[in-house]
Short mmCIF file of C-alpha atoms in Angstrom, two decimals:
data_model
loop_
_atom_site.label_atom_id
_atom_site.label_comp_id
_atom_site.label_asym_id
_atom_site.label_seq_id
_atom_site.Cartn_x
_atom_site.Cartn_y
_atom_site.Cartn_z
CA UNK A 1 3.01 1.59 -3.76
CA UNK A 2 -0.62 5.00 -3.61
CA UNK A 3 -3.23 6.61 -5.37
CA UNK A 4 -6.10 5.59 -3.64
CA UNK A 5 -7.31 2.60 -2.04
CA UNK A 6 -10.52 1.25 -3.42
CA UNK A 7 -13.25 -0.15 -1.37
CA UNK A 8 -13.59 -4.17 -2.33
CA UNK A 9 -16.66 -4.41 -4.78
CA UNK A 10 -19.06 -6.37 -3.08
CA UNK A 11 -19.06 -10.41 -4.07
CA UNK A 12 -20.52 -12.98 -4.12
CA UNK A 13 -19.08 -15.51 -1.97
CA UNK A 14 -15.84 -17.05 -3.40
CA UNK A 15 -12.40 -18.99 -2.96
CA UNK A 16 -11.09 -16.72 -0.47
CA UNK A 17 -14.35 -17.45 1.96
CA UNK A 18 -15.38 -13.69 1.97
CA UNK A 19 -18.98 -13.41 1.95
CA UNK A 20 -21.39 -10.97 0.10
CA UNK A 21 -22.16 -7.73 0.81
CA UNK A 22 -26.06 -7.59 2.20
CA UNK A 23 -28.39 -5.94 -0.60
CA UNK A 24 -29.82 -3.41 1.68
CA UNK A 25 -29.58 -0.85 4.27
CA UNK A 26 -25.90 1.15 5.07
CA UNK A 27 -23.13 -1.21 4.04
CA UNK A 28 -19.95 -1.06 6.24
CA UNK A 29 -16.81 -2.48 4.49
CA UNK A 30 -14.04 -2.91 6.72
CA UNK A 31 -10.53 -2.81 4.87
CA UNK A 32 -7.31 -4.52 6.37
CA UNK A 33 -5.49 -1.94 5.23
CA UNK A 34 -5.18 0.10 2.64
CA UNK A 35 -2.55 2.55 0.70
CA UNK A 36 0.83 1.33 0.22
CA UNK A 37 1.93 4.36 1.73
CA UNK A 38 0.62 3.09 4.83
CA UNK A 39 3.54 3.35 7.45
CA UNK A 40 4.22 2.44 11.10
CA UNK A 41 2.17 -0.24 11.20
CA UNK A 42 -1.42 -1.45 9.59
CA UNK A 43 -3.95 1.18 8.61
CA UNK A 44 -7.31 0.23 8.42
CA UNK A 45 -10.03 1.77 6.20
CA UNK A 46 -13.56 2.31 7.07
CA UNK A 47 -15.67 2.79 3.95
CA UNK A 48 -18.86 4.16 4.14
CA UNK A 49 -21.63 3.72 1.52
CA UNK A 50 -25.00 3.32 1.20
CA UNK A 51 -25.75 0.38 -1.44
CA UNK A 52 -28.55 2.01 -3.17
CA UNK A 53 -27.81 5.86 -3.35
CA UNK A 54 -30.64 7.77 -4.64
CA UNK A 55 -30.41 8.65 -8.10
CA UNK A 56 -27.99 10.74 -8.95
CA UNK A 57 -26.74 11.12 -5.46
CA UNK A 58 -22.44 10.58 -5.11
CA UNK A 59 -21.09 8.31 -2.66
CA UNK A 60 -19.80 9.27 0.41
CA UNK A 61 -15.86 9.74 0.10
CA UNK A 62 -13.90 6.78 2.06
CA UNK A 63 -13.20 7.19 5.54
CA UNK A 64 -9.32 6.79 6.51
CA UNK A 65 -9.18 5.84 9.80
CA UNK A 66 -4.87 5.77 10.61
CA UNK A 67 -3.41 3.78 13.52
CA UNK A 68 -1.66 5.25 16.38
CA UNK A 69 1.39 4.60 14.91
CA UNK A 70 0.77 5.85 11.43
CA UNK A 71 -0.70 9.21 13.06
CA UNK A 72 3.18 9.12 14.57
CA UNK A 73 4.88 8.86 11.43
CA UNK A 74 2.59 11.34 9.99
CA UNK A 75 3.46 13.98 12.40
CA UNK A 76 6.94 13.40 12.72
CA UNK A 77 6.95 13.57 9.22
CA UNK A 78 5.63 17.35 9.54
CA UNK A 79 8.20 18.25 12.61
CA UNK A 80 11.43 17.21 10.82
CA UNK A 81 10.08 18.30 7.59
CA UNK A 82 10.30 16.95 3.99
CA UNK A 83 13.72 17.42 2.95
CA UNK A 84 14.96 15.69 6.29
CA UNK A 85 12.65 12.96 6.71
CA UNK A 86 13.40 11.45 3.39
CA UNK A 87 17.04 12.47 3.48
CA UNK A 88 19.17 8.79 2.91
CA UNK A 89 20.54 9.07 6.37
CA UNK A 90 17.66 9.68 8.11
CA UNK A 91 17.56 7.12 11.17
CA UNK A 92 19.97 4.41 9.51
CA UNK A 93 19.06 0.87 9.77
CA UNK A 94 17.04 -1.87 7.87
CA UNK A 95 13.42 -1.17 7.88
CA UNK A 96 11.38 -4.01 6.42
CA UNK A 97 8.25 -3.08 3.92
CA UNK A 98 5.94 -5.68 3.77
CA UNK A 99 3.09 -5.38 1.28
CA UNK A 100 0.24 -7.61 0.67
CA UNK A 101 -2.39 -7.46 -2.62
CA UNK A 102 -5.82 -8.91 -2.80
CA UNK A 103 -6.75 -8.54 -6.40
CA UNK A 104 -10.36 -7.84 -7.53
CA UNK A 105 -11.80 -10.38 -9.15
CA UNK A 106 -12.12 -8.97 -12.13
CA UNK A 107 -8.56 -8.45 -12.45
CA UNK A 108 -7.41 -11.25 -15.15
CA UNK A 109 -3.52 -13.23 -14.74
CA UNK A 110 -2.28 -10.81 -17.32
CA UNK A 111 -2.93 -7.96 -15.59
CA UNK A 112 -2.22 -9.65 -12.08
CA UNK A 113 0.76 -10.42 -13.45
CA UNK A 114 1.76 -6.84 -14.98
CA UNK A 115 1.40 -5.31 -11.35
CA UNK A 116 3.84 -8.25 -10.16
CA UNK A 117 6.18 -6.97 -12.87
CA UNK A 118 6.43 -3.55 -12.38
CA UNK A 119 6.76 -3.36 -8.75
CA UNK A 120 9.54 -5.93 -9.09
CA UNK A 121 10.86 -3.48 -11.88
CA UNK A 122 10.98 -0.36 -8.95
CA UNK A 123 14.02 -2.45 -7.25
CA UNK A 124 16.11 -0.75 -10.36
CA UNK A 125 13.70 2.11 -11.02
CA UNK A 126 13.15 3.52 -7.82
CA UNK A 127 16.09 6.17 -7.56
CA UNK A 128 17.07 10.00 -6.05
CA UNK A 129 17.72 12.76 -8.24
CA UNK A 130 21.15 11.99 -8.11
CA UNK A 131 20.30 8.67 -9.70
CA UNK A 132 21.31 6.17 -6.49
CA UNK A 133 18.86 3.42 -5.72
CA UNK A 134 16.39 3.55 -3.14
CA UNK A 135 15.74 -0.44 -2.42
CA UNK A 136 17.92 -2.23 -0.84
CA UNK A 137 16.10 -5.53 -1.81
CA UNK A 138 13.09 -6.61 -2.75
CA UNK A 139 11.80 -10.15 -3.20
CA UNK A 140 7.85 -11.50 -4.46
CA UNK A 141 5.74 -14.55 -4.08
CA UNK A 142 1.77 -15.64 -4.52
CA UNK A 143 -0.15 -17.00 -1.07
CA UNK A 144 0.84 -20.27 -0.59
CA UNK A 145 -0.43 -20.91 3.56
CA UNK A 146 -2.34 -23.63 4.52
CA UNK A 147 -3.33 -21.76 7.60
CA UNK A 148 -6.36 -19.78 6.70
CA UNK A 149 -5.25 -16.97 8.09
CA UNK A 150 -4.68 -14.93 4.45
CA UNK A 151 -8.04 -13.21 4.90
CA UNK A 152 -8.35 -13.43 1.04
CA UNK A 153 -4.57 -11.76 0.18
CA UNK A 154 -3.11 -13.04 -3.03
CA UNK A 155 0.59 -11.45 -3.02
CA UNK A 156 3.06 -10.03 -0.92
CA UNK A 157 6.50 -8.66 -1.36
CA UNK A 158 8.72 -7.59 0.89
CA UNK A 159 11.11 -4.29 0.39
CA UNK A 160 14.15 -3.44 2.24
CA UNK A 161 15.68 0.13 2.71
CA UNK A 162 18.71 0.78 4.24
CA UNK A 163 17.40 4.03 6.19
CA UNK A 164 13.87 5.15 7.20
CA UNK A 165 14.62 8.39 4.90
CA UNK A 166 15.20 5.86 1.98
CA UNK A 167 11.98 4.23 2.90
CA UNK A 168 9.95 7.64 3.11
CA UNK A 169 11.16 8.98 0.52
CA UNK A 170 9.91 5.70 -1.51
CA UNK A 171 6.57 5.58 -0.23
CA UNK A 172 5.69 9.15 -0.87
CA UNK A 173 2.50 10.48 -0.82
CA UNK A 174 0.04 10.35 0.92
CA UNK A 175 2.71 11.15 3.60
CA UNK A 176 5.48 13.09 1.24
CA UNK A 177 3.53 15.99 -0.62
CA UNK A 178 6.57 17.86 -1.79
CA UNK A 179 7.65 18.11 -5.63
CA UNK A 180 11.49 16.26 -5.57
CA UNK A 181 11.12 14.47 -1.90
CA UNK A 182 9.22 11.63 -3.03
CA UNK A 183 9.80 8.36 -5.64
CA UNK A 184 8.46 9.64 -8.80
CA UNK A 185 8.54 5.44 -10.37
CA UNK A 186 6.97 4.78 -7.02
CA UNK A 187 4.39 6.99 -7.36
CA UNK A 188 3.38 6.22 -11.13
CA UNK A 189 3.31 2.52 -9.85
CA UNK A 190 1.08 3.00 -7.37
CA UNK A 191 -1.45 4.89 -9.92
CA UNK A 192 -1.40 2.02 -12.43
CA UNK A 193 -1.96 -0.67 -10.22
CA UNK A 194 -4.86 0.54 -7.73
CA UNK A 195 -7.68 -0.01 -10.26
CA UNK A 196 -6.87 -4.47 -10.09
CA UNK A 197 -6.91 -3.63 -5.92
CA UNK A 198 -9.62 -4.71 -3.73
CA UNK A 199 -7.36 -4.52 -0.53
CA UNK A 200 -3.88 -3.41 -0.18
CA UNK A 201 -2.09 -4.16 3.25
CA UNK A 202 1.25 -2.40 4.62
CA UNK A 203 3.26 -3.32 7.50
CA UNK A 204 6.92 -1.82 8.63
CA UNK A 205 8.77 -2.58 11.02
CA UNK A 206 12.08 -2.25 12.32
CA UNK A 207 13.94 -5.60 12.67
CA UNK A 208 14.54 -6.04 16.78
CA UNK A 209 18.00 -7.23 18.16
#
């Protein structure tokens, strides 16, 4: 949900109201978030890049710069270790998964509509080992607020586990590392949909009395 996130290709100005990157000089693209493994809260990315590297000279690597709270998850993640932290009845209780896409806009309605597809596919796909389901529910829907308050997003869904360890055992890597304690469907998703990506956003949270 994974893989990568990929800085937005600079644009020129467009429906969403972003504008274009400047030409020249160090170019500082801030991300709203990025990897759907993003947990605890919104993660944003700092990428780094000059826009005319000398020839033949690579590109910086992006900067991930994690919240406070997805620093938390991280290490608590490395106290309890793997096999507990994405055990089914670790911490019980609904914990909401909110992802958002912004497409690039290169990506065409075919393949926008593919990545729709096979994440809604996970709700059956995503299991354990021992074949039970991961999501509890998971429902889909293009941007449709007046507000102009998107910031450019074009999809969100929103995925319900029944336990934190259900939910970190879904989104994997890049917090999960070890072989048989992460999603493997989850995984493979994320990996086929990144390259149509310009901005990924993830948000959980647990549902307050």
């Amino acid at each position: 949900m994974p893989a990568t996130a990929h800085a937005p290709n600079p644009a020129p100005q467009h429906r969403t109201g972003h504008r274009a990157a400047p030409a020249k000089g160090r170019v500082w693209v801030m991300g709203l978030v990025a990897v759907m493994a993003g947990m605890g809260g919104a993660m944003p990315l700092a990428y780094a890049a000059p826009a005319t590297p000398a020839h033949g000279a690579a590109r910086p690597a992006a900067t991930v710069v994690l919240s406070k709270s997805a620093q938390a998850v991280r290490q608590e993640a490395l106290q309890v270790g793997a096999a507990r932290f994405t055990a089914p009845d670790y911490k019980p209780g609904v914990v909401e998964h909110i992802v958002l896409f912004q497409f690039k806009p290169t990506a065409t309605p075919a393949q926008r509509q593919e990545v729709t597809k096979r994440f809604m596919a996970l709700a059956q796909q995503a299991r354990r080992a021992d074949g039970t389901l991961v999501i509890k529910s998971l429902e889909a829907g293009p941007q449709k607020s007046g507000e102009g308050a998107d910031l450019g997003l074009d999809y969100g869904y929103v995925v319900r586990f029944a336990s934190a360890g259900d939910r970190n055992y879904y989104v994997g890597r890049p917090i999960v590392h070890e072989a048989g304690q992460y999603d493997p469907a989850h995984d493979a998703f994320k990996a086929f949909a990144a390259p149509y990506l310009a901005n990924v956003v993830v948000f959980d949270f647990t549902p307050t009395p």
